Amino acid sequence: MPQLGITRRHLLAAMAGAGLAGTLPLRAQSQARSAGDAMNPARRKDSIGVALVGLGGYATHQLAPGLQLAQHCHLAGIVTGSPQKIPAWQARHGIPDRNVYSYDDFDRIADNPDIQAVYIATPNDLHMPLTLRAASAGKHVWCEKPMAMDAAEAQAMVDACRANKVQLTIGYRLQHEPNTRRLMAMAREKPYGKILKVRADAGFNAYDDVDPANKPWRLLPQHGGGAMYDMGVYSLNAARYTSGQEPVAVTARQEIRRPALFEGVDETMHFTLEFPDGTVAECATSFGQDMNILRADCERGWYELSPFQTYDGLKGRTSDGKVFADAVPHQQARQMDDDALAILQGTAPLVPGEEGVRDMRVVDAVYASARDGGRRIVL
Ligand code: NDP
């Protein structure tokens, strides 16, 4: 089966987004269900239909299983540029023909009452154009991290969703996770006194077997490749929720060990965030080193989560010997249930688009600083 080329896919998404943004009315939510509705016996009557956009690794191995476990949302449709994937997805999830879209005809989703929200899990450069199209179609948008390529794109996504009266949430699954939420509470309550220093390192060692002539999108600048966009947003987001503050300045430095693979994208990024009260966060991210620790050093002790960004097994420790490791059955199911309830109840989502915009402002400053090593004010 033919697959759209990288450039064509992007162009189609961008062009359609530009042409349609803001032109279609908000569609009413519907309680209609897909044929896959009966698959989860725990699913409640108040469940919204979700279309997954981009049937790659994350959609296949985390989001679709999460939707099977969720109680307030279910997999109702798919959007894909790979026709060969469609039969297996339809069979596995009971998705009817009318709920299957390509990137070309995705805008028809406006007329589909089975689908109330779309979950965008494509390469990063497509997050903005697909969000604009979904918002124009009157669908709520759940978008993966990093939210966009830069803060201007991210703000355009927030504005489009607001104009179309749909919710926009970013897939920061950890902010729904109980051990992470404990750290967020500690940032407010300060049980060990003032937080003096945060450390947040997230990365993995991969891509040794990649042919430089045939790189995956995560190593290509035009798709938003590089460690900072991918794993660095975990470090950054964690530094913000662990300190409980917004950074005012950034200094960054990048390292490239495998130049043939990392042309125009970062392999390892070290970045320091300065917070208004003098707290500093030392952060790192990498596609060439394993790292997975989040730590706060305070006036009267310390605490840490390590690992802090895996799909399960997060483990917390404190300087006075406490250990915490609350289990959550499925992070993504919890995240999507939280987001579905916000839609159903008309309340603010836990992780709105604005949260992604804040990260993208810092990402912009990190990349700017990494170019010359200079300190950058976060705008
Ligand atoms: P994959 O490469 O595995 O899948 C991406 C999918 O996007 C492809 O399978 C394809 O689906 C679609 N796609 C559309 N256009 C292109 C293109 N030009 N090139 C390649 N694929 C294209 O990526 P992941 O699933 O790992 O990541 C997707 C998104 O999810 C990223 O933004 C990533 O940062 C995020 N993510 C978040 C995680 C989290 O924990 N929150 C974890 C992992 C990823 P199709 O063939 O159906 O069109």
mmCIF file of C-alpha atoms and ligand atoms in Angstrom, residues 3-10 52-63 78-85 89 101 103 119-127 130 143-147 170-174 216-218 220 223-224 229-231 233-234 309-311 331-332 335, ligand 1:
data_model
loop_
_atom_site.group_PDB
_atom_site.id
_atom_site.type_symbol
_atom_site.label_atom_id
_atom_site.label_comp_id
_atom_site.label_asym_id
_atom_site.label_seq_id
_atom_site.Cartn_x
_atom_site.Cartn_y
_atom_site.Cartn_z
ATOM 1 C CA GLN A 3 2.371 5.706 2.104
ATOM 2 C CA LEU A 4 2.449 9.456 1.984
ATOM 3 C CA GLY A 5 5.968 10.858 1.910
ATOM 4 C CA ILE A 6 7.221 12.815 4.878
ATOM 5 C CA THR A 7 7.181 16.172 3.133
ATOM 6 C CA ARG A 8 3.824 15.682 1.490
ATOM 7 C CA ARG A 9 2.177 14.628 4.744
ATOM 8 C CA HIS A 10 3.465 17.696 6.475
ATOM 9 C CA LEU A 52 -6.235 8.349 17.653
ATOM 10 C CA VAL A 53 -4.220 10.365 15.129
ATOM 11 C CA GLY A 54 -0.991 8.595 14.096
ATOM 12 C CA LEU A 55 -0.884 4.868 14.775
ATOM 13 C CA GLY A 56 2.760 4.577 15.820
ATOM 14 C CA GLY A 57 4.510 3.094 18.821
ATOM 15 C CA TYR A 58 2.896 5.216 21.508
ATOM 16 C CA ALA A 59 -0.633 4.941 20.100
ATOM 17 C CA THR A 60 -0.306 1.185 19.632
ATOM 18 C CA HIS A 61 1.381 0.167 22.863
ATOM 19 C CA GLN A 62 0.127 2.742 25.370
ATOM 20 C CA LEU A 63 -2.829 4.824 24.193
ATOM 21 C CA ILE A 78 -8.431 6.322 13.765
ATOM 22 C CA VAL A 79 -6.560 8.766 11.539
ATOM 23 C CA THR A 80 -3.632 7.278 9.666
ATOM 24 C CA GLY A 81 -1.452 7.746 6.605
ATOM 25 C CA SER A 82 -0.795 3.998 6.447
ATOM 26 C CA PRO A 83 -3.718 2.144 4.866
ATOM 27 C CA GLN A 84 -2.061 -1.191 5.624
ATOM 28 C CA LYS A 85 -2.562 -0.598 9.359
ATOM 29 C CA TRP A 89 -6.965 -1.724 14.069
ATOM 30 C CA TYR A 101 -9.686 8.723 8.246
ATOM 31 C CA TYR A 103 -4.656 12.855 6.868
ATOM 32 C CA TYR A 119 -5.534 12.350 20.428
ATOM 33 C CA ILE A 120 -2.570 13.527 18.324
ATOM 34 C CA ALA A 121 0.412 11.163 18.558
ATOM 35 C CA THR A 122 2.370 12.005 15.409
ATOM 36 C CA PRO A 123 5.875 13.410 14.892
ATOM 37 C CA ASN A 124 6.200 16.737 16.659
ATOM 38 C CA ASP A 125 6.053 19.004 13.614
ATOM 39 C CA LEU A 126 2.499 17.823 12.905
ATOM 40 C CA HIS A 127 1.124 18.651 16.348
ATOM 41 C CA LEU A 130 -3.351 18.779 13.149
ATOM 42 C CA CYS A 143 -1.938 16.464 22.006
ATOM 43 C CA GLU A 144 1.301 14.713 22.799
ATOM 44 C CA LYS A 145 4.418 16.390 24.139
ATOM 45 C CA PRO A 146 6.329 18.358 23.053
ATOM 46 C CA MET A 147 3.243 20.424 22.306
ATOM 47 C CA ILE A 170 -1.157 18.083 26.611
ATOM 48 C CA GLY A 171 -0.106 14.466 27.176
ATOM 49 C CA TYR A 172 1.959 15.072 30.302
ATOM 50 C CA ARG A 173 0.943 11.709 31.731
ATOM 51 C CA LEU A 174 3.145 12.123 34.809
ATOM 52 C CA PRO A 216 13.848 8.045 11.978
ATOM 53 C CA TRP A 217 11.958 11.313 12.481
ATOM 54 C CA ARG A 218 13.348 11.716 16.024
ATOM 55 C CA LEU A 220 15.512 14.853 11.826
ATOM 56 C CA HIS A 223 10.160 16.833 12.350
ATOM 57 C CA GLY A 224 11.163 18.215 15.727
ATOM 58 C CA TYR A 229 12.080 18.009 22.362
ATOM 59 C CA ASP A 230 11.677 14.340 23.187
ATOM 60 C CA MET A 231 13.040 13.588 26.672
ATOM 61 C CA VAL A 233 10.560 18.225 28.131
ATOM 62 C CA TYR A 234 10.281 15.615 30.903
ATOM 63 C CA GLN A 309 9.370 9.202 33.970
ATOM 64 C CA THR A 310 8.768 5.507 33.207
ATOM 65 C CA TYR A 311 5.305 4.123 32.481
ATOM 66 C CA GLN A 331 -0.872 5.901 33.541
ATOM 67 C CA GLN A 332 -2.388 6.710 30.173
ATOM 68 C CA GLN A 335 -4.655 10.575 32.139
HETATM 69 P P1 NDP B 1 6.232 6.740 16.076
HETATM 70 O O1 NDP B 1 7.260 7.102 15.083
HETATM 71 O O2 NDP B 1 6.254 5.375 16.642
HETATM 72 O O3 NDP B 1 4.786 6.977 15.447
HETATM 73 C C1 NDP B 1 4.423 8.189 14.873
HETATM 74 C C2 NDP B 1 3.264 7.933 13.925
HETATM 75 O O4 NDP B 1 2.888 9.181 13.364
HETATM 76 C C3 NDP B 1 3.607 7.046 12.722
HETATM 77 O O5 NDP B 1 3.478 5.678 12.990
HETATM 78 C C4 NDP B 1 2.606 7.504 11.703
HETATM 79 O O6 NDP B 1 1.367 6.859 11.933
HETATM 80 C C5 NDP B 1 2.378 8.964 12.030
HETATM 81 N N1 NDP B 1 3.047 9.865 11.090
HETATM 82 C C6 NDP B 1 2.452 10.860 10.416
HETATM 83 N N2 NDP B 1 3.339 11.486 9.644
HETATM 84 C C7 NDP B 1 4.530 10.896 9.805
HETATM 85 C C8 NDP B 1 5.811 11.113 9.264
HETATM 86 N N3 NDP B 1 6.047 12.112 8.398
HETATM 87 N N4 NDP B 1 6.821 10.314 9.662
HETATM 88 C C9 NDP B 1 6.614 9.351 10.557
HETATM 89 N N5 NDP B 1 5.396 9.084 11.109
HETATM 90 C C10 NDP B 1 4.347 9.858 10.731
HETATM 91 O O7 NDP B 1 6.302 7.823 17.247
HETATM 92 P P2 NDP B 1 5.763 7.681 18.729
HETATM 93 O O8 NDP B 1 4.459 7.005 18.723
HETATM 94 O O9 NDP B 1 6.817 7.151 19.604
HETATM 95 O O10 NDP B 1 5.588 9.235 19.132
HETATM 96 C C11 NDP B 1 4.495 9.982 18.660
HETATM 97 C C12 NDP B 1 4.313 11.216 19.547
HETATM 98 O O11 NDP B 1 4.035 10.781 20.866
HETATM 99 C C13 NDP B 1 5.548 12.122 19.653
HETATM 100 O O12 NDP B 1 5.128 13.453 19.713
HETATM 101 C C14 NDP B 1 6.186 11.712 20.963
HETATM 102 O O13 NDP B 1 6.914 12.760 21.575
HETATM 103 C C15 NDP B 1 4.979 11.338 21.780
HETATM 104 N N6 NDP B 1 5.277 10.331 22.803
HETATM 105 C C16 NDP B 1 4.885 10.574 24.081
HETATM 106 C C17 NDP B 1 5.143 9.674 25.061
HETATM 107 C C18 NDP B 1 4.688 9.934 26.457
HETATM 108 O O14 NDP B 1 5.061 9.188 27.352
HETATM 109 N N7 NDP B 1 3.866 10.941 26.680
HETATM 110 C C19 NDP B 1 5.886 8.437 24.784
HETATM 111 C C20 NDP B 1 6.192 8.240 23.400
HETATM 112 C C21 NDP B 1 5.906 9.170 22.447
HETATM 113 P P3 NDP B 1 0.435 6.457 10.696
HETATM 114 O O15 NDP B 1 1.278 5.510 9.889
HETATM 115 O O16 NDP B 1 -0.709 5.825 11.341
HETATM 116 O O17 NDP B 1 0.116 7.712 9.963
#
